[in-house]
Structure formats: structure tokens, C-alpha cells
């Protein structure tokens, strides 16, 4: 990771975003990543989430299938942001995880055109 830049490398694909020198990017699980902003507030996390959401629709991932063919997949993302100003530091990951699952649920709800039923765009 370069100073001032967060870089996610997965399956030879690189996602890079400008960030502060103190920001930390870590792989949290199989396909989960965490970005820590120790010197910033929740606004910085939301700004980074928006940058990722803006860049992601243009990204594609090519995989080798079991029968030796290549398949191009669109990437999707669900994001949850939380801050130690909202909950005790020990609960920040749990709150961000909860919000990430809420975001994923919202993306999957169909848009029927009725008030209160709009969904977020699939990323």
C-alpha cells in the first residue's frame, strides 16, 4: 500500500482510492474489506464509500469457468459506515456490519414505483 493511497488487490484486479496517510485498509473476510479512518470522522468514511460506489459500476472481473471458458462478471458492493462517535469503539465493527447488511437488503428490494418502495441502484 502506498502512502496516501488505499489499494485493494484481489484476483489481479486493483481498486485504488486517494486517502490520508493514516488510513488503513485490511481484508476482513473472504470478500469483505475494512477501511479504518483513525484521524477522521464519519463524513470521511461516507465520502470514501461514495467514491467506491461511483467507480465500481465500470469495473469488471473476468473468471475462468470450470469448463475452461472465460466469463465477465459485474462487481457489486454493499457498504456500511460507523464511527466511535456513535457507539463505543468495541461496537464499531458490529454497527458497520449491520449497516452493510441493511445496504445489501435495500439493493435487493424491487422498485415498484410506489412511495416508500424505491431501491438503491445495484452496485
PDB file of C-alpha atoms in Angstrom:
ATOM      1  CA  UNK A   1       0.000   0.000   0.000  1.00  0.00           C
ATOM      2  CA  UNK A   2       1.357   3.380  -0.981  1.00  0.00           C
ATOM      3  CA  UNK A   3       1.188   6.295   1.386  1.00  0.00           C
ATOM      4  CA  UNK A   4      -1.839   8.441   0.699  1.00  0.00           C
ATOM      5  CA  UNK A   5      -3.498   5.743  -1.400  1.00  0.00           C
ATOM      6  CA  UNK A   6      -5.666   2.755  -0.498  1.00  0.00           C
ATOM      7  CA  UNK A   7      -5.255  -0.149  -2.871  1.00  0.00           C
ATOM      8  CA  UNK A   8      -7.354  -3.302  -2.922  1.00  0.00           C
ATOM      9  CA  UNK A   9      -5.810  -6.180  -4.840  1.00  0.00           C
ATOM     10  CA  UNK A  10      -7.980  -9.210  -5.453  1.00  0.00           C
ATOM     11  CA  UNK A  11      -7.665 -11.767  -8.234  1.00  0.00           C
ATOM     12  CA  UNK A  12      -5.210  -9.494 -10.067  1.00  0.00           C
ATOM     13  CA  UNK A  13      -7.722  -6.625 -10.027  1.00  0.00           C
ATOM     14  CA  UNK A  14      -6.715  -3.329  -8.413  1.00  0.00           C
ATOM     15  CA  UNK A  15      -9.026  -0.736  -6.887  1.00  0.00           C
ATOM     16  CA  UNK A  16      -7.254   2.382  -5.711  1.00  0.00           C
ATOM     17  CA  UNK A  17      -8.562   5.488  -3.951  1.00  0.00           C
ATOM     18  CA  UNK A  18      -6.853   8.575  -2.563  1.00  0.00           C
ATOM     19  CA  UNK A  19      -6.738   8.670   1.199  1.00  0.00           C
ATOM     20  CA  UNK A  20      -4.902  10.050   4.174  1.00  0.00           C
ATOM     21  CA  UNK A  21      -1.537   8.604   5.218  1.00  0.00           C
ATOM     22  CA  UNK A  22      -3.064   7.315   8.464  1.00  0.00           C
ATOM     23  CA  UNK A  23      -5.914   5.352   6.794  1.00  0.00           C
ATOM     24  CA  UNK A  24      -5.693   1.569   6.991  1.00  0.00           C
ATOM     25  CA  UNK A  25      -7.076  -0.969   4.527  1.00  0.00           C
ATOM     26  CA  UNK A  26      -7.429  -4.587   5.614  1.00  0.00           C
ATOM     27  CA  UNK A  27      -9.083  -7.717   4.280  1.00  0.00           C
ATOM     28  CA  UNK A  28     -11.617  -8.686   6.949  1.00  0.00           C
ATOM     29  CA  UNK A  29     -13.011 -11.899   5.466  1.00  0.00           C
ATOM     30  CA  UNK A  30     -13.295 -13.775   2.206  1.00  0.00           C
ATOM     31  CA  UNK A  31     -14.775 -10.885   0.252  1.00  0.00           C
ATOM     32  CA  UNK A  32     -15.004  -8.271   2.984  1.00  0.00           C
ATOM     33  CA  UNK A  33     -12.667  -5.321   3.398  1.00  0.00           C
ATOM     34  CA  UNK A  34     -12.376  -2.711   6.135  1.00  0.00           C
ATOM     35  CA  UNK A  35     -11.061   0.810   5.784  1.00  0.00           C
ATOM     36  CA  UNK A  36     -10.172   2.494   9.077  1.00  0.00           C
ATOM     37  CA  UNK A  37     -10.010   6.267   9.329  1.00  0.00           C
ATOM     38  CA  UNK A  38      -8.356   6.841  12.732  1.00  0.00           C
ATOM     39  CA  UNK A  39      -7.921  10.591  12.212  1.00  0.00           C
ATOM     40  CA  UNK A  40     -11.261  11.353  10.555  1.00  0.00           C
ATOM     41  CA  UNK A  41     -14.966  11.436  11.274  1.00  0.00           C
ATOM     42  CA  UNK A  42     -17.898   9.550   9.741  1.00  0.00           C
ATOM     43  CA  UNK A  43     -18.015  12.071   6.877  1.00  0.00           C
ATOM     44  CA  UNK A  44     -14.655  10.794   5.587  1.00  0.00           C
ATOM     45  CA  UNK A  45     -15.905   7.207   5.592  1.00  0.00           C
ATOM     46  CA  UNK A  46     -19.057   8.179   3.731  1.00  0.00           C
ATOM     47  CA  UNK A  47     -17.018  10.169   1.207  1.00  0.00           C
ATOM     48  CA  UNK A  48     -14.812   7.114   0.540  1.00  0.00           C
ATOM     49  CA  UNK A  49     -17.925   4.892   0.253  1.00  0.00           C
ATOM     50  CA  UNK A  50     -19.340   7.259  -2.361  1.00  0.00           C
ATOM     51  CA  UNK A  51     -16.080   7.224  -4.335  1.00  0.00           C
ATOM     52  CA  UNK A  52     -16.122   3.421  -4.376  1.00  0.00           C
ATOM     53  CA  UNK A  53     -19.794   3.372  -5.408  1.00  0.00           C
ATOM     54  CA  UNK A  54     -19.048   5.794  -8.269  1.00  0.00           C
ATOM     55  CA  UNK A  55     -16.063   3.809  -9.581  1.00  0.00           C
ATOM     56  CA  UNK A  56     -17.388   0.284  -9.173  1.00  0.00           C
ATOM     57  CA  UNK A  57     -20.067   0.109 -11.917  1.00  0.00           C
ATOM     58  CA  UNK A  58     -17.346   0.449 -14.550  1.00  0.00           C
ATOM     59  CA  UNK A  59     -15.239  -2.349 -13.051  1.00  0.00           C
ATOM     60  CA  UNK A  60     -15.482  -5.930 -14.341  1.00  0.00           C
ATOM     61  CA  UNK A  61     -13.983  -9.192 -13.156  1.00  0.00           C
ATOM     62  CA  UNK A  62     -13.087 -11.968 -15.600  1.00  0.00           C
ATOM     63  CA  UNK A  63     -13.027 -15.511 -14.232  1.00  0.00           C
ATOM     64  CA  UNK A  64     -12.068 -18.903 -15.618  1.00  0.00           C
ATOM     65  CA  UNK A  65     -15.051 -21.256 -15.504  1.00  0.00           C
ATOM     66  CA  UNK A  66     -14.863 -24.980 -14.722  1.00  0.00           C
ATOM     67  CA  UNK A  67     -15.129 -25.816 -18.443  1.00  0.00           C
ATOM     68  CA  UNK A  68     -12.153 -23.595 -19.328  1.00  0.00           C
ATOM     69  CA  UNK A  69     -14.123 -20.640 -20.687  1.00  0.00           C
ATOM     70  CA  UNK A  70     -13.891 -17.045 -19.520  1.00  0.00           C
ATOM     71  CA  UNK A  71     -16.832 -15.201 -18.033  1.00  0.00           C
ATOM     72  CA  UNK A  72     -17.021 -11.474 -17.311  1.00  0.00           C
ATOM     73  CA  UNK A  73     -18.868 -10.540 -14.136  1.00  0.00           C
ATOM     74  CA  UNK A  74     -20.150  -7.214 -12.889  1.00  0.00           C
ATOM     75  CA  UNK A  75     -18.973  -6.307  -9.413  1.00  0.00           C
ATOM     76  CA  UNK A  76     -21.436  -5.466  -6.643  1.00  0.00           C
ATOM     77  CA  UNK A  77     -20.767  -3.790  -3.323  1.00  0.00           C
ATOM     78  CA  UNK A  78     -22.610  -3.276  -0.071  1.00  0.00           C
ATOM     79  CA  UNK A  79     -21.136  -0.710   2.289  1.00  0.00           C
ATOM     80  CA  UNK A  80     -21.710   0.095   5.939  1.00  0.00           C
ATOM     81  CA  UNK A  81     -20.081   3.012   7.746  1.00  0.00           C
ATOM     82  CA  UNK A  82     -19.821   3.517  11.504  1.00  0.00           C
ATOM     83  CA  UNK A  83     -17.892   5.698  13.918  1.00  0.00           C
ATOM     84  CA  UNK A  84     -16.712   5.545  17.504  1.00  0.00           C
ATOM     85  CA  UNK A  85     -18.583   8.837  17.969  1.00  0.00           C
ATOM     86  CA  UNK A  86     -21.846   6.847  17.606  1.00  0.00           C
ATOM     87  CA  UNK A  87     -21.077   3.770  19.712  1.00  0.00           C
ATOM     88  CA  UNK A  88     -18.230   2.560  21.939  1.00  0.00           C
ATOM     89  CA  UNK A  89     -15.112   1.603  19.950  1.00  0.00           C
ATOM     90  CA  UNK A  90     -15.711  -2.118  20.635  1.00  0.00           C
ATOM     91  CA  UNK A  91     -19.060  -1.913  18.793  1.00  0.00           C
ATOM     92  CA  UNK A  92     -17.983  -0.005  15.658  1.00  0.00           C
ATOM     93  CA  UNK A  93     -17.395  -3.140  13.555  1.00  0.00           C
ATOM     94  CA  UNK A  94     -20.758  -4.606  14.593  1.00  0.00           C
ATOM     95  CA  UNK A  95     -22.591  -1.390  13.668  1.00  0.00           C
ATOM     96  CA  UNK A  96     -20.793  -1.101  10.309  1.00  0.00           C
ATOM     97  CA  UNK A  97     -21.588  -4.772   9.596  1.00  0.00           C
ATOM     98  CA  UNK A  98     -25.264  -4.222  10.451  1.00  0.00           C
ATOM     99  CA  UNK A  99     -25.402  -1.209   8.134  1.00  0.00           C
ATOM    100  CA  UNK A 100     -23.668  -3.150   5.363  1.00  0.00           C
ATOM    101  CA  UNK A 101     -26.363  -5.851   5.546  1.00  0.00           C
ATOM    102  CA  UNK A 102     -29.078  -3.158   5.545  1.00  0.00           C
ATOM    103  CA  UNK A 103     -27.472  -1.685   2.409  1.00  0.00           C
ATOM    104  CA  UNK A 104     -27.390  -5.122   0.773  1.00  0.00           C
ATOM    105  CA  UNK A 105     -31.062  -5.675   1.656  1.00  0.00           C
ATOM    106  CA  UNK A 106     -32.042  -2.276   0.209  1.00  0.00           C
ATOM    107  CA  UNK A 107     -30.255  -3.024  -3.066  1.00  0.00           C
ATOM    108  CA  UNK A 108     -32.199  -6.272  -3.455  1.00  0.00           C
ATOM    109  CA  UNK A 109     -35.674  -4.789  -2.886  1.00  0.00           C
ATOM    110  CA  UNK A 110     -37.598  -4.350  -6.147  1.00  0.00           C
ATOM    111  CA  UNK A 111     -38.656  -0.874  -7.231  1.00  0.00           C
ATOM    112  CA  UNK A 112     -42.437  -0.994  -7.732  1.00  0.00           C
ATOM    113  CA  UNK A 113     -42.777   2.740  -8.300  1.00  0.00           C
ATOM    114  CA  UNK A 114     -44.908   3.141  -5.180  1.00  0.00           C
ATOM    115  CA  UNK A 115     -43.884   5.638  -2.491  1.00  0.00           C
ATOM    116  CA  UNK A 116     -41.513   4.089   0.026  1.00  0.00           C
ATOM    117  CA  UNK A 117     -40.555   1.168  -2.241  1.00  0.00           C
ATOM    118  CA  UNK A 118     -37.645   2.614  -4.161  1.00  0.00           C
ATOM    119  CA  UNK A 119     -34.437   0.667  -4.098  1.00  0.00           C
ATOM    120  CA  UNK A 120     -30.861   1.815  -4.323  1.00  0.00           C
ATOM    121  CA  UNK A 121     -29.088   1.101  -7.593  1.00  0.00           C
ATOM    122  CA  UNK A 122     -27.373  -2.261  -7.754  1.00  0.00           C
ATOM    123  CA  UNK A 123     -23.616  -1.825  -7.458  1.00  0.00           C
TER     124      UNK A 123
END
